Amino acid sequence: MHDFIITRALLVNGHQVDIAINDGKITAVSATIAAVENNQIEPPFYPAKKVLDLAGRYYLSAGWIDSHVHCYPASPIYHDEADLVGVASGVTTVVDAGSTGANDIDDFYRLTRAAKTHVYAFLNIAKTGIVTQNELADMAQIDKQSVSQAIARNPDFIIGIKARMSSSVVGKNGIKPLIRAKEIQQENNQLPLMVHIGNNPPDLDEIADLLTQGDIITHCYNGKPNRILTPAGALRESIQRALKRGVLLDVGHGSASFSFEVAELAIKQGIYPHTISSDIYCRNRISGPVHSLASVMSKFFTIGLNLEQVISCVTENAAQALRLSHKGVVAEGYDADLTIFELKQQPQVFSDSEGKSVTGEQYLVPLAAVVAGDLVLTDEGKLKDVFSL
């Protein structure tokens, strides 16, 4: 007897599948051959304790992963609740991007244990995390020993390190915090390094030339002068070199870091994001322009990405970048983390971080998250009756 079967699920490639789940893992995936007669569902994995029939009407993908959020509730600047940015929005896994440093990472870990959403962290190289906006203006804040000890204490929670490399954060230190971050990375098993880019100094060319394979540039489509495109609209040579070395581009939308104009120019040149993330916290979730990961994902339909490309950026691409080898794919043996959603075909107005609005013709509506085999309905309560088991 299986714990849970989802039948007639529509994948983004148009195929329908039936999925069997046991003990929080996907145990089988089969092309749909279910017979539905007189409301009696008989999927190929029958019998099961619970059966959810999506009737070929609703999409299903691996669970969405938001690789850049801020969800440490005790943070004085950027804070939120993991489940509000997670399962309530169809997101099964979130990664906090540097809200906490070595001083408070243990408290953050403790708080996340009560969440239904899977929560991981990029550890801020500054021991205080983001308590102020200039955490890297004092090099004494970067204590390599404290960072290594925190990683050793939380090896399954801290999946990378974070350095915010913009003028308001580093002050007069320029590129020095990033040099220190690369040293920390080398001393801690080459954990992924996420680098925030914004206003200069340091100049983006200095930043990019220090990055190596697997490092992540977040806020990649920001509209600030220190951006990935030259004034003429071409990709900076330093970013070209970085991408050839295997450096990854992450969206990190946020309140001030996403420009439709920059994203559209880049994507027309084939400069695609490896991961789409929200940089969400309570203020930009409630008041915009972020609102949710689904909203950020939907914006990319207006600038040249199709459904399969968008979903890849929050599933398999994200899992690979974050080294979450057990997530991101709908296949036997992977975690039973899934997102059920609709693709609505109607006009929707989207705003970027520069105050520009664009009308799209379609948008994503997350309906439910499956986390380790447990079904959690999103805030789209209109379909609760559909998902009654």
mmCIF file of C-alpha atoms in Angstrom:
data_model
loop_
_atom_site.group_PDB
_atom_site.id
_atom_site.type_symbol
_atom_site.label_atom_id
_atom_site.label_comp_id
_atom_site.label_asym_id
_atom_site.label_seq_id
_atom_site.Cartn_x
_atom_site.Cartn_y
_atom_site.Cartn_z
ATOM 1 C CA MET A 1 0.000 0.000 0.000
ATOM 2 C CA HIS A 2 1.406 3.374 -1.041
ATOM 3 C CA ASP A 3 1.169 6.439 1.180
ATOM 4 C CA PHE A 4 0.041 8.795 -1.564
ATOM 5 C CA ILE A 5 -0.657 8.641 -5.277
ATOM 6 C CA ILE A 6 -1.066 11.636 -7.560
ATOM 7 C CA THR A 7 -2.634 10.653 -10.830
ATOM 8 C CA ARG A 8 -3.090 12.402 -14.188
ATOM 9 C CA ALA A 9 -0.620 15.144 -13.305
ATOM 10 C CA LEU A 10 0.291 17.394 -16.238
ATOM 11 C CA LEU A 11 4.017 17.988 -16.641
ATOM 12 C CA VAL A 12 5.372 21.130 -18.306
ATOM 13 C CA ASN A 13 6.340 19.069 -21.364
ATOM 14 C CA GLY A 14 2.672 18.208 -21.877
ATOM 15 C CA HIS A 15 2.884 14.585 -20.719
ATOM 16 C CA GLN A 16 0.624 13.160 -18.026
ATOM 17 C CA VAL A 17 2.032 10.994 -15.257
ATOM 18 C CA ASP A 18 1.011 9.129 -12.150
ATOM 19 C CA ILE A 19 3.321 9.420 -9.148
ATOM 20 C CA ALA A 20 3.624 7.121 -6.154
ATOM 21 C CA ILE A 21 5.021 8.405 -2.856
ATOM 22 C CA ASN A 22 6.217 6.513 0.211
ATOM 23 C CA ASP A 23 8.064 7.758 3.304
ATOM 24 C CA GLY A 24 8.615 11.216 1.811
ATOM 25 C CA LYS A 25 10.220 9.895 -1.387
ATOM 26 C CA ILE A 26 9.002 9.426 -4.939
ATOM 27 C CA THR A 27 8.922 5.664 -5.392
ATOM 28 C CA ALA A 28 7.545 5.433 -8.935
ATOM 29 C CA VAL A 29 6.581 7.604 -11.901
ATOM 30 C CA SER A 30 4.541 6.183 -14.749
ATOM 31 C CA ALA A 31 2.890 7.501 -17.883
ATOM 32 C CA THR A 32 -0.789 7.890 -17.048
ATOM 33 C CA ILE A 33 -2.857 4.805 -17.726
ATOM 34 C CA ALA A 34 -5.436 5.457 -15.027
ATOM 35 C CA ALA A 35 -9.021 4.500 -15.720
ATOM 36 C CA VAL A 36 -11.644 6.835 -14.335
ATOM 37 C CA GLU A 37 -15.104 5.355 -14.476
ATOM 38 C CA ASN A 38 -17.969 6.443 -12.287
ATOM 39 C CA ASN A 39 -15.509 8.494 -10.217
ATOM 40 C CA GLN A 40 -13.510 5.382 -9.361
ATOM 41 C CA ILE A 41 -9.810 6.134 -9.820
ATOM 42 C CA GLU A 42 -7.595 3.146 -10.463
ATOM 43 C CA PRO A 43 -4.018 4.354 -11.081
ATOM 44 C CA PRO A 44 -1.325 1.802 -11.852
ATOM 45 C CA PHE A 45 0.070 1.992 -8.310
ATOM 46 C CA TYR A 46 -3.255 1.263 -6.622
ATOM 47 C CA PRO A 47 -3.968 0.721 -3.733
ATOM 48 C CA ALA A 48 -2.943 3.777 -1.711
ATOM 49 C CA LYS A 49 -3.892 5.512 1.524
ATOM 50 C CA LYS A 50 -4.547 8.766 -0.375
ATOM 51 C CA VAL A 51 -5.200 9.444 -4.046
ATOM 52 C CA LEU A 52 -5.231 12.882 -5.681
ATOM 53 C CA ASP A 53 -6.545 13.000 -9.251
ATOM 54 C CA LEU A 54 -5.431 16.134 -11.145
ATOM 55 C CA ALA A 55 -7.503 15.019 -14.144
ATOM 56 C CA GLY A 56 -4.928 16.352 -16.610
ATOM 57 C CA ARG A 57 -6.067 19.889 -15.730
ATOM 58 C CA TYR A 58 -3.306 21.014 -13.366
ATOM 59 C CA TYR A 59 0.426 21.215 -13.802
ATOM 60 C CA LEU A 60 2.862 19.471 -11.505
ATOM 61 C CA SER A 61 6.606 20.014 -11.254
ATOM 62 C CA ALA A 62 9.348 19.252 -8.805
ATOM 63 C CA GLY A 63 8.949 21.478 -5.768
ATOM 64 C CA TRP A 64 9.848 25.093 -6.420
ATOM 65 C CA ILE A 65 13.082 26.241 -4.806
ATOM 66 C CA ASP A 66 13.551 29.933 -4.005
ATOM 67 C CA SER A 67 17.314 30.281 -3.742
ATOM 68 C CA HIS A 68 17.306 33.846 -2.371
ATOM 69 C CA VAL A 69 14.908 34.876 0.408
ATOM 70 C CA HIS A 70 15.123 36.616 3.788
ATOM 71 C CA CYS A 71 13.121 34.717 6.402
ATOM 72 C CA TYR A 72 14.923 35.038 9.749
ATOM 73 C CA PRO A 73 12.072 36.430 11.871
ATOM 74 C CA ALA A 74 14.420 38.162 14.325
ATOM 75 C CA SER A 75 16.265 40.173 11.664
ATOM 76 C CA PRO A 76 15.772 43.915 12.287
ATOM 77 C CA ILE A 77 15.850 44.836 8.578
ATOM 78 C CA TYR A 78 14.891 41.972 6.254
ATOM 79 C CA HIS A 79 12.633 39.452 7.979
ATOM 80 C CA ASP A 80 9.698 37.159 7.265
ATOM 81 C CA GLU A 81 8.246 33.748 8.148
ATOM 82 C CA ALA A 82 9.529 30.771 6.182
ATOM 83 C CA ASP A 83 6.076 29.333 5.507
ATOM 84 C CA LEU A 84 4.696 32.656 4.275
ATOM 85 C CA VAL A 85 7.382 32.863 1.577
ATOM 86 C CA GLY A 86 7.396 29.072 1.223
ATOM 87 C CA VAL A 87 4.493 26.623 1.186
ATOM 88 C CA ALA A 88 1.829 29.352 1.325
ATOM 89 C CA SER A 89 3.101 30.321 -2.147
ATOM 90 C CA GLY A 90 3.723 26.823 -3.523
ATOM 91 C CA VAL A 91 7.446 26.927 -2.705
ATOM 92 C CA THR A 92 8.756 23.780 -1.033
ATOM 93 C CA THR A 93 12.333 24.928 -0.317
ATOM 94 C CA VAL A 94 13.717 28.371 0.548
ATOM 95 C CA VAL A 95 17.300 29.485 1.062
ATOM 96 C CA ASP A 96 17.898 32.495 3.268
ATOM 97 C CA ALA A 97 20.588 34.611 1.590
ATOM 98 C CA GLY A 98 22.752 35.959 4.377
ATOM 99 C CA SER A 99 20.298 37.368 6.907
ATOM 100 C CA THR A 100 22.296 35.668 9.626
ATOM 101 C CA GLY A 101 25.983 35.353 10.424
ATOM 102 C CA ALA A 102 27.859 33.131 12.853
ATOM 103 C CA ASN A 103 26.398 34.978 15.864
ATOM 104 C CA ASP A 104 22.768 34.025 15.264
ATOM 105 C CA ILE A 105 22.754 31.143 12.786
ATOM 106 C CA ASP A 106 22.017 28.628 15.553
ATOM 107 C CA ASP A 107 18.925 30.566 16.607
ATOM 108 C CA PHE A 108 17.792 30.739 12.992
ATOM 109 C CA TYR A 109 18.260 26.986 12.603
ATOM 110 C CA ARG A 110 16.200 26.361 15.747
ATOM 111 C CA LEU A 111 13.335 28.504 14.471
ATOM 112 C CA THR A 112 13.242 26.792 11.090
ATOM 113 C CA ARG A 113 12.554 23.381 12.612
ATOM 114 C CA ALA A 114 8.912 24.370 13.147
ATOM 115 C CA ALA A 115 8.389 25.291 9.481
ATOM 116 C CA LYS A 116 6.645 23.053 6.969
ATOM 117 C CA THR A 117 8.878 24.540 4.255
ATOM 118 C CA HIS A 118 12.400 23.165 3.876
ATOM 119 C CA VAL A 119 14.760 25.960 4.954
ATOM 120 C CA TYR A 120 18.487 26.294 4.258
ATOM 121 C CA ALA A 121 20.901 29.198 4.648
ATOM 122 C CA PHE A 122 23.723 31.036 2.981
ATOM 123 C CA LEU A 123 25.787 32.189 5.950
ATOM 124 C CA ASN A 124 26.734 35.856 5.855
ATOM 125 C CA ILE A 125 30.518 36.202 6.118
ATOM 126 C CA ALA A 126 29.896 39.056 8.591
ATOM 127 C CA LYS A 127 29.330 37.505 12.014
ATOM 128 C CA THR A 128 26.333 39.757 12.755
ATOM 129 C CA GLY A 129 24.568 39.097 9.467
ATOM 130 C CA ILE A 130 22.404 41.943 8.180
ATOM 131 C CA VAL A 131 21.796 43.853 11.393
ATOM 132 C CA THR A 132 22.835 47.059 9.643
ATOM 133 C CA GLN A 133 23.169 47.853 5.959
ATOM 134 C CA ASN A 134 26.983 48.076 6.132
ATOM 135 C CA GLU A 135 27.967 44.781 7.718
ATOM 136 C CA LEU A 136 31.199 44.527 5.680
ATOM 137 C CA ALA A 137 32.459 48.065 6.291
ATOM 138 C CA ASP A 138 34.491 46.740 9.238
ATOM 139 C CA MET A 139 36.808 43.878 8.281
ATOM 140 C CA ALA A 140 36.807 42.737 11.919
ATOM 141 C CA GLN A 141 33.244 41.553 11.303
ATOM 142 C CA ILE A 142 34.646 38.786 9.094
ATOM 143 C CA ASP A 143 35.937 36.192 11.534
ATOM 144 C CA LYS A 144 37.019 33.178 9.516
ATOM 145 C CA GLN A 145 37.177 30.896 12.527
ATOM 146 C CA SER A 146 33.628 31.768 13.609
ATOM 147 C CA VAL A 147 32.375 31.105 10.090
ATOM 148 C CA SER A 148 34.065 27.694 9.933
ATOM 149 C CA GLN A 149 32.759 26.731 13.366
ATOM 150 C CA ALA A 150 29.206 27.733 12.419
ATOM 151 C CA ILE A 151 29.396 25.645 9.236
ATOM 152 C CA ALA A 152 30.725 22.678 11.211
ATOM 153 C CA ARG A 153 27.836 22.957 13.690
ATOM 154 C CA ASN A 154 25.185 23.147 10.955
ATOM 155 C CA PRO A 155 26.450 21.094 8.003
ATOM 156 C CA ASP A 156 22.962 20.181 6.744
ATOM 157 C CA PHE A 157 21.583 23.701 7.129
ATOM 158 C CA ILE A 158 24.316 26.025 5.876
ATOM 159 C CA ILE A 159 24.702 25.223 2.195
ATOM 160 C CA GLY A 160 26.819 28.224 1.173
ATOM 161 C CA ILE A 161 28.200 31.614 2.133
ATOM 162 C CA LYS A 162 27.057 35.113 1.184
ATOM 163 C CA ALA A 163 28.951 38.341 0.544
ATOM 164 C CA ARG A 164 27.124 41.566 -0.257
ATOM 165 C CA MET A 165 29.499 43.494 -2.501
ATOM 166 C CA SER A 166 28.051 46.969 -2.996
ATOM 167 C CA SER A 167 29.283 50.349 -1.821
ATOM 168 C CA SER A 168 26.707 50.812 0.940
ATOM 169 C CA VAL A 169 27.703 47.457 2.454
ATOM 170 C CA VAL A 170 31.509 47.426 2.154
ATOM 171 C CA GLY A 171 32.180 51.122 2.773
ATOM 172 C CA LYS A 172 35.848 51.890 2.113
ATOM 173 C CA ASN A 173 36.864 48.224 2.021
ATOM 174 C CA GLY A 174 36.299 47.816 -1.712
ATOM 175 C CA ILE A 175 37.035 44.314 -2.942
ATOM 176 C CA LYS A 176 38.709 43.104 0.295
ATOM 177 C CA PRO A 177 35.602 41.378 1.775
ATOM 178 C CA LEU A 178 35.241 39.265 -1.374
ATOM 179 C CA ILE A 179 38.900 38.231 -1.223
ATOM 180 C CA ARG A 180 38.274 37.128 2.353
ATOM 181 C CA ALA A 181 35.089 35.316 1.286
ATOM 182 C CA LYS A 182 37.015 33.308 -1.307
ATOM 183 C CA GLU A 183 39.523 32.316 1.397
ATOM 184 C CA ILE A 184 36.663 31.165 3.622
ATOM 185 C CA GLN A 185 35.202 29.201 0.716
ATOM 186 C CA GLN A 186 38.496 27.413 0.061
ATOM 187 C CA GLU A 187 38.796 26.496 3.731
ATOM 188 C CA ASN A 188 35.254 25.065 3.861
ATOM 189 C CA ASN A 189 34.979 22.485 1.089
ATOM 190 C CA GLN A 190 34.333 25.026 -1.674
ATOM 191 C CA LEU A 191 30.786 25.712 -0.520
ATOM 192 C CA PRO A 192 28.762 27.744 -3.026
ATOM 193 C CA LEU A 193 29.399 31.489 -2.725
ATOM 194 C CA MET A 194 26.564 33.896 -3.498
ATOM 195 C CA VAL A 195 27.661 37.460 -4.269
ATOM 196 C CA HIS A 196 25.268 40.404 -4.160
ATOM 197 C CA ILE A 197 26.070 43.079 -6.755
ATOM 198 C CA GLY A 198 24.819 46.661 -6.601
ATOM 199 C CA ASN A 199 26.264 50.143 -6.674
ATOM 200 C CA ASN A 200 30.029 50.538 -7.007
ATOM 201 C CA PRO A 201 32.693 50.577 -5.701
ATOM 202 C CA PRO A 202 33.803 47.840 -5.926
ATOM 203 C CA ASP A 203 33.422 47.691 -9.677
ATOM 204 C CA LEU A 204 31.640 44.685 -11.122
ATOM 205 C CA ASP A 205 34.703 43.817 -13.208
ATOM 206 C CA GLU A 206 36.767 43.420 -10.007
ATOM 207 C CA ILE A 207 34.068 41.213 -8.518
ATOM 208 C CA ALA A 208 33.558 39.021 -11.584
ATOM 209 C CA ASP A 209 37.261 38.372 -12.099
ATOM 210 C CA LEU A 210 37.501 36.811 -8.611
ATOM 211 C CA LEU A 211 34.621 34.386 -9.092
ATOM 212 C CA THR A 212 35.061 30.744 -10.015
ATOM 213 C CA GLN A 213 32.956 27.790 -11.123
ATOM 214 C CA GLY A 214 29.750 27.422 -9.121
ATOM 215 C CA ASP A 215 29.838 30.917 -7.614
ATOM 216 C CA ILE A 216 26.544 32.760 -7.943
ATOM 217 C CA ILE A 217 26.008 36.395 -8.973
ATOM 218 C CA THR A 218 22.671 37.501 -7.547
ATOM 219 C CA HIS A 219 20.707 40.591 -8.674
ATOM 220 C CA CYS A 220 22.024 39.810 -12.155
ATOM 221 C CA TYR A 221 19.457 41.985 -13.962
ATOM 222 C CA ASN A 222 19.628 45.047 -11.727
ATOM 223 C CA GLY A 223 19.343 48.428 -13.436
ATOM 224 C CA LYS A 224 22.146 50.196 -11.581
ATOM 225 C CA PRO A 225 25.235 51.610 -13.352
ATOM 226 C CA ASN A 226 27.350 48.720 -11.991
ATOM 227 C CA ARG A 227 25.342 46.151 -13.957
ATOM 228 C CA ILE A 228 26.199 43.222 -16.219
ATOM 229 C CA LEU A 229 25.565 45.216 -19.420
ATOM 230 C CA THR A 230 27.707 48.026 -20.805
ATOM 231 C CA PRO A 231 26.096 51.421 -21.552
ATOM 232 C CA ALA A 232 25.783 50.203 -25.149
ATOM 233 C CA GLY A 233 23.806 47.163 -23.985
ATOM 234 C CA ALA A 234 26.455 44.485 -24.563
ATOM 235 C CA LEU A 235 27.501 41.961 -21.930
ATOM 236 C CA ARG A 236 30.583 43.102 -20.020
ATOM 237 C CA GLU A 237 33.701 41.198 -20.981
ATOM 238 C CA SER A 238 34.361 40.346 -17.333
ATOM 239 C CA ILE A 239 30.941 38.682 -17.099
ATOM 240 C CA GLN A 240 31.564 36.836 -20.369
ATOM 241 C CA ARG A 241 34.772 35.415 -18.881
ATOM 242 C CA ALA A 242 33.011 34.545 -15.624
ATOM 243 C CA LEU A 243 30.211 32.671 -17.383
ATOM 244 C CA LYS A 244 32.777 30.668 -19.363
ATOM 245 C CA ARG A 245 34.358 29.660 -16.020
ATOM 246 C CA GLY A 246 30.991 28.344 -14.805
ATOM 247 C CA VAL A 247 29.813 31.299 -12.712
ATOM 248 C CA LEU A 248 26.003 31.284 -12.396
ATOM 249 C CA LEU A 249 23.474 34.113 -12.739
ATOM 250 C CA ASP A 250 20.647 34.409 -10.181
ATOM 251 C CA VAL A 251 17.766 36.880 -10.490
ATOM 252 C CA GLY A 252 17.304 37.975 -6.842
ATOM 253 C CA HIS A 253 14.496 40.384 -7.797
ATOM 254 C CA GLY A 254 14.041 42.251 -4.511
ATOM 255 C CA SER A 255 12.909 45.819 -3.949
ATOM 256 C CA ALA A 256 15.690 47.465 -5.966
ATOM 257 C CA SER A 257 17.427 44.829 -8.078
ATOM 258 C CA PHE A 258 15.381 43.865 -11.145
ATOM 259 C CA SER A 259 14.959 45.847 -14.353
ATOM 260 C CA PHE A 260 12.704 44.690 -17.187
ATOM 261 C CA GLU A 261 14.888 46.641 -19.604
ATOM 262 C CA VAL A 262 18.136 44.998 -18.515
ATOM 263 C CA ALA A 263 16.583 41.522 -18.375
ATOM 264 C CA GLU A 264 15.030 41.852 -21.819
ATOM 265 C CA LEU A 265 18.250 43.129 -23.398
ATOM 266 C CA ALA A 266 20.233 40.332 -21.780
ATOM 267 C CA ILE A 267 17.823 37.548 -22.690
ATOM 268 C CA LYS A 268 17.673 38.701 -26.318
ATOM 269 C CA GLN A 269 21.439 38.069 -26.356
ATOM 270 C CA GLY A 270 21.008 34.604 -24.838
ATOM 271 C CA ILE A 271 22.143 35.675 -21.360
ATOM 272 C CA TYR A 272 19.676 33.566 -19.406
ATOM 273 C CA PRO A 273 19.340 33.235 -15.632
ATOM 274 C CA HIS A 274 20.481 29.941 -14.175
ATOM 275 C CA THR A 275 18.111 30.432 -11.246
ATOM 276 C CA ILE A 276 15.070 32.641 -10.702
ATOM 277 C CA SER A 277 14.738 33.841 -7.109
ATOM 278 C CA SER A 278 12.677 36.461 -5.349
ATOM 279 C CA ASP A 279 14.824 38.163 -2.657
ATOM 280 C CA ILE A 280 11.528 38.314 -0.798
ATOM 281 C CA TYR A 281 10.853 39.571 2.717
ATOM 282 C CA CYS A 282 7.746 40.880 4.450
ATOM 283 C CA ARG A 283 7.729 44.397 3.000
ATOM 284 C CA ASN A 284 8.234 43.565 -0.677
ATOM 285 C CA ARG A 285 5.984 40.516 -0.303
ATOM 286 C CA ILE A 286 3.060 42.561 0.983
ATOM 287 C CA SER A 287 3.591 45.864 -0.846
ATOM 288 C CA GLY A 288 5.479 44.648 -3.921
ATOM 289 C CA PRO A 289 7.102 44.662 -6.333
ATOM 290 C CA VAL A 290 7.974 41.038 -5.493
ATOM 291 C CA HIS A 291 4.792 39.555 -3.938
ATOM 292 C CA SER A 292 5.842 35.906 -4.464
ATOM 293 C CA LEU A 293 8.216 33.649 -6.335
ATOM 294 C CA ALA A 294 5.354 32.797 -8.725
ATOM 295 C CA SER A 295 4.971 36.484 -9.561
ATOM 296 C CA VAL A 296 8.700 36.833 -10.278
ATOM 297 C CA MET A 297 8.646 33.690 -12.417
ATOM 298 C CA SER A 298 5.653 34.984 -14.377
ATOM 299 C CA LYS A 299 7.506 38.176 -15.323
ATOM 300 C CA PHE A 300 9.893 36.120 -17.428
ATOM 301 C CA PHE A 301 7.090 35.075 -19.777
ATOM 302 C CA THR A 302 6.959 38.731 -20.860
ATOM 303 C CA ILE A 303 10.656 38.803 -21.789
ATOM 304 C CA GLY A 304 11.206 35.646 -23.767
ATOM 305 C CA LEU A 305 11.258 32.558 -21.524
ATOM 306 C CA ASN A 306 8.795 29.696 -21.948
ATOM 307 C CA LEU A 307 7.176 27.572 -19.240
ATOM 308 C CA GLU A 308 9.776 24.794 -19.319
ATOM 309 C CA GLN A 309 12.646 27.275 -19.039
ATOM 310 C CA VAL A 310 11.048 29.127 -16.132
ATOM 311 C CA ILE A 311 10.265 25.949 -14.194
ATOM 312 C CA SER A 312 13.793 24.615 -14.753
ATOM 313 C CA CYS A 313 15.175 27.761 -13.089
ATOM 314 C CA VAL A 314 13.366 26.965 -9.823
ATOM 315 C CA THR A 315 13.712 23.178 -9.862
ATOM 316 C CA GLU A 316 16.619 21.273 -11.395
ATOM 317 C CA ASN A 317 18.830 24.322 -12.011
ATOM 318 C CA ALA A 318 18.348 25.557 -8.460
ATOM 319 C CA ALA A 319 18.940 22.113 -6.966
ATOM 320 C CA GLN A 320 22.193 21.772 -8.936
ATOM 321 C CA ALA A 321 23.439 25.243 -7.983
ATOM 322 C CA LEU A 322 22.693 24.610 -4.302
ATOM 323 C CA ARG A 323 23.990 21.023 -4.393
ATOM 324 C CA LEU A 324 20.652 19.636 -3.224
ATOM 325 C CA SER A 325 21.143 16.399 -5.113
ATOM 326 C CA HIS A 326 17.929 14.834 -3.784
ATOM 327 C CA LYS A 327 15.630 17.618 -5.034
ATOM 328 C CA GLY A 328 14.574 19.303 -8.256
ATOM 329 C CA VAL A 329 13.462 16.326 -10.369
ATOM 330 C CA VAL A 330 10.229 14.337 -10.650
ATOM 331 C CA ALA A 331 11.786 10.883 -10.664
ATOM 332 C CA GLU A 332 12.059 7.754 -8.577
ATOM 333 C CA GLY A 333 14.332 8.177 -5.572
ATOM 334 C CA TYR A 334 14.020 11.954 -5.285
ATOM 335 C CA ASP A 335 12.375 13.801 -2.408
ATOM 336 C CA ALA A 336 8.591 13.946 -2.700
ATOM 337 C CA ASP A 337 8.656 17.744 -2.924
ATOM 338 C CA LEU A 338 6.243 18.868 -5.632
ATOM 339 C CA THR A 339 4.384 22.001 -6.691
ATOM 340 C CA ILE A 340 0.906 21.890 -8.248
ATOM 341 C CA PHE A 341 -0.040 24.964 -10.234
ATOM 342 C CA GLU A 342 -2.075 26.545 -13.021
ATOM 343 C CA LEU A 343 -0.927 28.689 -15.921
ATOM 344 C CA LYS A 344 -3.619 31.357 -16.247
ATOM 345 C CA GLN A 345 -4.159 32.822 -19.699
ATOM 346 C CA GLN A 346 -5.293 36.366 -19.035
ATOM 347 C CA PRO A 347 -3.705 39.819 -18.875
ATOM 348 C CA GLN A 348 -1.728 40.650 -15.741
ATOM 349 C CA VAL A 349 0.262 43.784 -14.928
ATOM 350 C CA PHE A 350 3.750 43.253 -13.482
ATOM 351 C CA SER A 351 6.150 45.839 -12.053
ATOM 352 C CA ASP A 352 9.924 45.749 -11.796
ATOM 353 C CA SER A 353 12.146 47.411 -9.192
ATOM 354 C CA GLU A 354 12.593 50.519 -11.345
ATOM 355 C CA GLY A 355 8.940 51.510 -11.380
ATOM 356 C CA LYS A 356 8.283 50.170 -14.892
ATOM 357 C CA SER A 357 5.131 48.139 -15.546
ATOM 358 C CA VAL A 358 4.577 45.498 -18.225
ATOM 359 C CA THR A 359 1.349 43.688 -19.104
ATOM 360 C CA GLY A 360 1.768 39.962 -19.529
ATOM 361 C CA GLU A 361 -0.703 37.555 -21.120
ATOM 362 C CA GLN A 362 -0.201 34.665 -18.702
ATOM 363 C CA TYR A 363 0.841 34.053 -15.130
ATOM 364 C CA LEU A 364 1.435 31.233 -12.684
ATOM 365 C CA VAL A 365 -0.956 30.389 -9.867
ATOM 366 C CA PRO A 366 0.455 27.924 -7.294
ATOM 367 C CA LEU A 367 -2.300 25.739 -5.873
ATOM 368 C CA ALA A 368 -0.564 23.323 -3.542
ATOM 369 C CA ALA A 369 2.821 22.186 -2.319
ATOM 370 C CA VAL A 370 3.734 18.617 -1.521
ATOM 371 C CA VAL A 371 6.520 18.600 1.069
ATOM 372 C CA ALA A 372 8.078 15.231 1.873
ATOM 373 C CA GLY A 373 4.831 13.648 0.706
ATOM 374 C CA ASP A 374 2.466 15.893 2.699
ATOM 375 C CA LEU A 375 -0.028 18.052 0.808
ATOM 376 C CA VAL A 376 -0.188 21.728 1.812
ATOM 377 C CA LEU A 377 -2.704 23.992 0.074
ATOM 378 C CA THR A 378 -1.596 27.478 -0.847
ATOM 379 C CA ASP A 379 -3.430 30.694 -0.108
ATOM 380 C CA GLU A 380 -5.382 30.171 -3.347
ATOM 381 C CA GLY A 381 -8.240 28.752 -1.281
ATOM 382 C CA LYS A 382 -10.741 28.659 -4.141
ATOM 383 C CA LEU A 383 -9.582 25.154 -5.081
ATOM 384 C CA LYS A 384 -9.634 23.543 -1.658
ATOM 385 C CA ASP A 385 -12.547 21.363 -2.686
ATOM 386 C CA VAL A 386 -10.581 20.042 -5.670
ATOM 387 C CA PHE A 387 -7.768 18.863 -3.403
ATOM 388 C CA SER A 388 -9.910 17.239 -0.713
ATOM 389 C CA LEU A 389 -8.669 13.692 -0.356
#
